[in-house]
Short mmCIF file of C-alpha atoms in Angstrom, two decimals:
data_model
loop_
_atom_site.label_atom_id
_atom_site.label_comp_id
_atom_site.label_asym_id
_atom_site.label_seq_id
_atom_site.Cartn_x
_atom_site.Cartn_y
_atom_site.Cartn_z
CA ASN A 1 -33.13 287.40 -48.51
CA MET A 2 -34.16 288.69 -51.87
CA ALA A 3 -37.60 288.65 -52.97
CA ARG A 4 -38.57 286.63 -56.10
CA ALA A 5 -39.38 289.72 -58.14
CA GLN A 6 -36.11 291.26 -57.22
CA VAL A 7 -34.11 288.04 -58.38
CA ALA A 8 -36.50 288.19 -61.66
CA GLN A 9 -35.42 291.68 -62.33
CA MET A 10 -31.88 291.20 -61.74
CA PHE A 11 -31.66 288.45 -64.15
CA TYR A 12 -33.88 290.53 -66.77
CA ASN A 13 -31.21 293.39 -66.72
CA LEU A 14 -28.72 290.66 -67.72
CA LEU A 15 -30.74 289.63 -70.81
CA LEU A 16 -29.04 291.00 -73.80
CA ASN A 17 -32.12 290.41 -76.14
CA LYS A 18 -35.35 291.83 -74.29
CA ASN A 19 -37.42 291.63 -77.43
CA VAL A 20 -39.36 288.47 -76.29
CA PRO A 21 -43.00 287.51 -77.18
CA ILE A 22 -45.00 287.70 -73.76
CA THR A 23 -46.70 284.28 -73.43
CA VAL A 24 -46.91 283.86 -69.86
CA SER A 25 -48.74 286.14 -67.11
CA PHE A 26 -49.37 285.62 -63.30
CA SER A 27 -52.55 286.60 -61.61
CA ASP A 28 -50.60 288.31 -58.59
CA VAL A 29 -48.30 290.34 -60.89
CA ALA A 30 -50.00 293.61 -61.84
CA PRO A 31 -49.36 294.76 -65.32
CA ASP A 32 -48.02 298.21 -63.77
CA ALA A 33 -45.79 296.45 -61.13
CA TRP A 34 -42.11 297.80 -61.44
CA TYR A 35 -41.16 293.92 -61.81
CA ALA A 36 -44.03 292.85 -64.13
CA GLU A 37 -41.90 293.09 -67.47
CA ALA A 38 -39.12 291.29 -66.03
CA VAL A 39 -41.24 288.38 -64.27
CA ASN A 40 -43.43 287.96 -67.54
CA THR A 41 -40.43 287.82 -69.59
CA LEU A 42 -38.41 285.45 -68.11
CA GLY A 43 -41.74 283.43 -67.37
CA SER A 44 -42.00 283.32 -71.31
CA LEU A 45 -38.55 282.17 -71.85
CA GLY A 46 -39.05 279.34 -69.41
CA ILE A 47 -36.36 280.88 -66.66
CA VAL A 48 -38.93 281.33 -63.95
CA ALA A 49 -41.91 279.58 -62.91
CA GLY A 50 -45.00 280.27 -60.94
CA ILE A 51 -45.73 278.46 -57.36
CA GLY A 52 -49.28 277.08 -58.84
CA ASN A 53 -52.61 278.50 -59.39
CA GLY A 54 -51.42 280.83 -61.72
CA GLN A 55 -49.43 282.85 -58.98
CA PHE A 56 -45.89 283.86 -58.96
CA ALA A 57 -45.64 285.15 -55.24
CA PRO A 58 -43.19 288.09 -56.24
CA ASP A 59 -42.64 289.13 -52.44
CA ARG A 60 -41.86 285.93 -51.37
CA ALA A 61 -38.15 285.29 -50.36
CA ILE A 62 -36.26 283.36 -52.68
CA THR A 63 -34.73 279.76 -51.65
CA ARG A 64 -31.09 278.88 -52.50
CA ALA A 65 -32.74 275.98 -54.47
CA GLU A 66 -35.10 278.66 -56.42
CA PHE A 67 -32.24 280.72 -57.05
CA THR A 68 -29.89 277.90 -58.36
CA VAL A 69 -32.52 276.85 -60.60
CA ILE A 70 -32.99 280.17 -62.29
CA ALA A 71 -29.41 280.82 -62.70
CA MET A 72 -28.90 277.36 -64.39
CA ARG A 73 -32.04 278.18 -66.94
CA PHE A 74 -30.64 281.44 -67.71
CA ALA A 75 -27.10 280.43 -68.57
CA GLU A 76 -28.17 277.08 -69.77
CA LEU A 77 -25.44 275.42 -67.81
CA ASP A 78 -25.34 271.48 -68.23
CA THR A 79 -26.04 269.78 -64.94
CA SER A 80 -26.92 266.47 -66.37
CA GLY A 81 -23.78 264.87 -65.41
CA GLU A 82 -23.24 261.98 -63.25
CA ASN A 83 -23.59 262.29 -59.54
CA ILE A 84 -20.63 260.37 -58.09
CA PHE A 85 -20.81 261.20 -54.52
CA THR A 86 -22.69 259.34 -51.63
CA ASP A 87 -23.12 262.18 -49.67
CA VAL A 88 -24.90 264.28 -52.12
CA SER A 89 -28.59 263.60 -53.15
CA GLU A 90 -30.88 265.08 -55.62
CA ASN A 91 -32.76 266.70 -52.61
CA ASP A 92 -30.09 268.74 -51.77
CA TRP A 93 -30.15 272.47 -52.40
CA PHE A 94 -26.76 272.22 -53.70
CA TYR A 95 -27.01 269.08 -55.78
CA ASP A 96 -26.95 270.90 -59.32
CA ALA A 97 -24.11 273.02 -58.35
CA VAL A 98 -21.92 270.05 -57.26
CA VAL A 99 -22.83 268.05 -60.00
CA TYR A 100 -21.91 271.11 -62.14
CA VAL A 101 -18.48 271.88 -60.68
CA TYR A 102 -17.49 268.23 -60.64
CA ASN A 103 -18.32 267.74 -64.27
CA GLU A 104 -16.67 270.50 -65.47
CA GLY A 105 -13.52 269.68 -63.54
CA MET A 106 -13.77 272.61 -61.13
CA MET A 107 -13.75 270.91 -58.07
CA SER A 108 -13.25 267.16 -57.02
CA GLY A 109 -14.35 264.96 -54.00
CA ILE A 110 -12.24 264.69 -50.87
CA GLU A 111 -12.36 261.12 -51.38
CA ALA A 112 -13.27 259.15 -54.74
CA ASP A 113 -16.99 259.31 -53.87
CA VAL A 114 -17.22 262.00 -51.01
CA PHE A 115 -17.55 265.61 -51.51
CA SER A 116 -18.23 266.73 -48.32
CA PRO A 117 -20.53 269.66 -49.09
CA ASP A 118 -20.56 271.04 -45.27
CA GLY A 119 -16.97 270.76 -45.19
CA SER A 120 -14.52 273.94 -44.90
CA MET A 121 -13.25 275.73 -48.03
CA THR A 122 -9.69 276.90 -47.61
CA ARG A 123 -7.93 279.75 -49.67
CA ALA A 124 -5.82 277.08 -51.55
CA MET A 125 -8.88 275.02 -52.37
CA PHE A 126 -10.46 278.42 -53.68
CA TRP A 127 -7.07 279.40 -55.75
CA THR A 128 -6.93 276.03 -57.36
CA VAL A 129 -10.78 275.84 -58.41
CA LEU A 130 -10.20 279.42 -59.87
CA ALA A 131 -6.98 278.57 -61.55
CA ARG A 132 -8.59 275.52 -63.27
CA ILE A 133 -11.56 277.67 -64.55
CA ASP A 134 -8.82 279.67 -65.94
CA GLY A 135 -7.42 276.67 -67.68
CA ALA A 136 -4.06 276.66 -65.80
CA ASP A 137 -2.00 273.59 -64.87
CA THR A 138 -2.24 272.89 -60.97
CA SER A 139 -0.89 269.61 -60.94
CA GLY A 140 2.76 270.52 -60.05
CA GLY A 141 4.70 271.90 -57.41
CA LEU A 142 6.39 271.36 -53.99
CA GLU A 143 2.78 271.65 -52.29
CA TRP A 144 -0.31 270.20 -53.85
CA TYR A 145 -1.36 273.97 -54.16
CA SER A 146 1.88 275.66 -55.09
CA ASP A 147 0.83 276.15 -58.63
CA ALA A 148 -2.47 277.50 -57.99
CA GLN A 149 -0.91 279.86 -55.59
CA LYS A 150 1.77 280.90 -58.05
CA TRP A 151 -1.26 281.63 -60.46
CA ALA A 152 -3.25 283.31 -58.05
CA ILE A 153 -0.35 286.04 -57.11
CA SER A 154 0.45 286.33 -60.84
CA GLU A 155 -3.28 286.93 -61.86
CA GLY A 156 -3.67 289.62 -58.99
CA VAL A 157 -6.42 287.65 -57.58
CA SER A 158 -4.77 286.95 -54.19
CA ASP A 159 -1.68 287.59 -52.17
CA GLY A 160 -0.96 284.08 -51.96
CA THR A 161 -0.81 284.29 -47.99
CA GLU A 162 -2.27 281.83 -45.73
CA PRO A 163 -3.29 279.07 -47.98
CA ASN A 164 -4.51 276.70 -45.43
CA ALA A 165 -6.75 279.32 -43.79
CA LEU A 166 -10.51 279.17 -44.14
CA ILE A 167 -11.76 281.30 -47.07
CA THR A 168 -14.21 283.92 -45.80
CA ARG A 169 -17.10 284.93 -47.89
CA GLU A 170 -16.02 288.17 -48.54
CA GLN A 171 -12.42 286.79 -49.53
CA LEU A 172 -14.35 284.57 -51.85
CA ALA A 173 -16.40 287.48 -53.48
CA THR A 174 -13.36 289.71 -53.80
CA MET A 175 -11.02 287.05 -55.56
CA LEU A 176 -13.98 286.31 -58.01
CA TRP A 177 -14.40 290.16 -58.56
CA ARG A 178 -10.42 290.66 -59.21
CA TYR A 179 -10.67 287.74 -61.68
CA ALA A 180 -13.72 289.14 -63.36
CA GLY A 181 -11.62 292.46 -63.86
CA GLU A 182 -13.00 294.45 -61.11
CA PRO A 183 -16.32 295.32 -62.47
CA GLU A 184 -18.23 298.20 -60.87
CA GLY A 185 -21.40 297.84 -58.94
CA ASN A 186 -24.55 300.28 -58.90
CA SER A 187 -25.93 299.69 -55.50
CA THR A 188 -24.97 299.46 -51.82
CA LEU A 189 -25.08 296.80 -49.14
CA ASP A 190 -27.31 299.00 -46.90
CA GLY A 191 -30.00 296.44 -47.03
CA PHE A 192 -28.03 293.99 -44.82
CA THR A 193 -27.85 294.70 -41.26
CA ASP A 194 -24.39 293.67 -40.82
CA SER A 195 -22.89 295.58 -43.76
CA GLY A 196 -20.79 297.53 -41.38
CA SER A 197 -18.84 294.44 -40.64
CA VAL A 198 -17.74 294.35 -44.39
CA SER A 199 -13.85 294.89 -44.88
CA TYR A 200 -13.31 298.35 -46.86
CA TRP A 201 -11.34 296.14 -49.72
CA ALA A 202 -14.21 293.56 -49.99
CA TYR A 203 -16.91 296.38 -50.28
CA ASP A 204 -17.05 296.90 -54.10
CA ALA A 205 -16.54 293.18 -54.68
CA LEU A 206 -19.50 292.27 -52.45
CA VAL A 207 -21.66 295.03 -54.08
CA TRP A 208 -20.75 293.25 -57.31
CA ALA A 209 -21.31 289.70 -56.28
CA VAL A 210 -24.69 290.54 -54.51
CA GLU A 211 -25.95 292.52 -57.67
CA ASN A 212 -25.22 289.43 -59.80
CA GLY A 213 -26.58 286.95 -57.32
CA ILE A 214 -23.14 285.18 -56.72
CA VAL A 215 -23.53 285.93 -53.04
CA THR A 216 -26.82 286.04 -51.23
CA GLY A 217 -27.81 286.92 -47.75
CA MET A 218 -27.87 284.04 -44.92
CA GLY A 219 -31.72 285.19 -44.35
CA ASP A 220 -32.89 287.77 -41.67
CA GLY A 221 -31.06 290.58 -43.65
CA ILE A 222 -27.83 289.03 -42.58
CA LEU A 223 -24.81 289.20 -45.26
CA ALA A 224 -22.02 287.26 -42.86
CA PRO A 225 -19.07 288.85 -44.97
CA GLN A 226 -16.96 287.49 -42.15
CA GLY A 227 -18.62 283.93 -41.96
CA THR A 228 -16.38 281.24 -43.70
CA ALA A 229 -17.91 279.28 -46.76
CA THR A 230 -18.56 275.45 -47.05
CA ARG A 231 -17.92 273.56 -49.97
CA ALA A 232 -21.21 273.49 -51.12
CA GLN A 233 -21.69 277.07 -50.73
CA ALA A 234 -18.38 277.52 -52.66
CA ALA A 235 -19.77 275.50 -55.48
CA THR A 236 -22.62 277.20 -55.90
CA MET A 237 -20.92 280.34 -56.02
CA PHE A 238 -18.67 278.95 -58.66
CA MET A 239 -21.79 278.00 -60.76
CA ARG A 240 -23.46 281.34 -60.20
CA TYR A 241 -20.26 283.30 -61.44
CA MET A 242 -19.86 280.93 -64.63
CA SER A 243 -23.87 281.98 -65.31
CA VAL A 244 -22.91 285.56 -65.04
CA VAL A 245 -19.78 285.45 -67.11
CA LYS A 246 -21.03 283.14 -69.88
#
């Protein structure tokens, strides 16, 4: 997992205006630390916060919940909408992401009041969400996903095959990367012990997704590119993507 200092540096690099009066500092962040400017700047902007007693814990692994909060604060995403789902509570790490994607019209429940956060995400579901983000009408077609499938093919996001197959983490990252215009990354995936299992066509996409915090590791240095994504994970990735492109 990424350390809190690494995440602070990543979001600091995305700041368009770094000329910020420093009003916050932490006792465990040395002035000459490589991440000091990033941490203190984001702290002054209210984007990152300490853990108490004037400390930041820069080397501590960041949790999914912490990352989500930072991403929302950075992008000023509105997650104040109503939660209509009985299987999503405020204590869940994915709560804000689910509220955001639902209220933005990106994702809906599998039933009126059921989101199924641990449920699987298919390729067709992913096409549909991405098409909605693009403003496309996905309400017609022979199958419920037909219009989204056509959109994904026409936009070069996907080849449109296997709509009912579960989407893998590397497929998800690749489709987002293609939709974003295939931006270049500036690093490698060597920090993950399973980087060798990344498909060649997904490598650049995952580099970009990891650099921008859209995709994070599963812990213990594992990226799990071939692993499938749950609906909660997909919702979180969509929200993080929106924080990057906003």
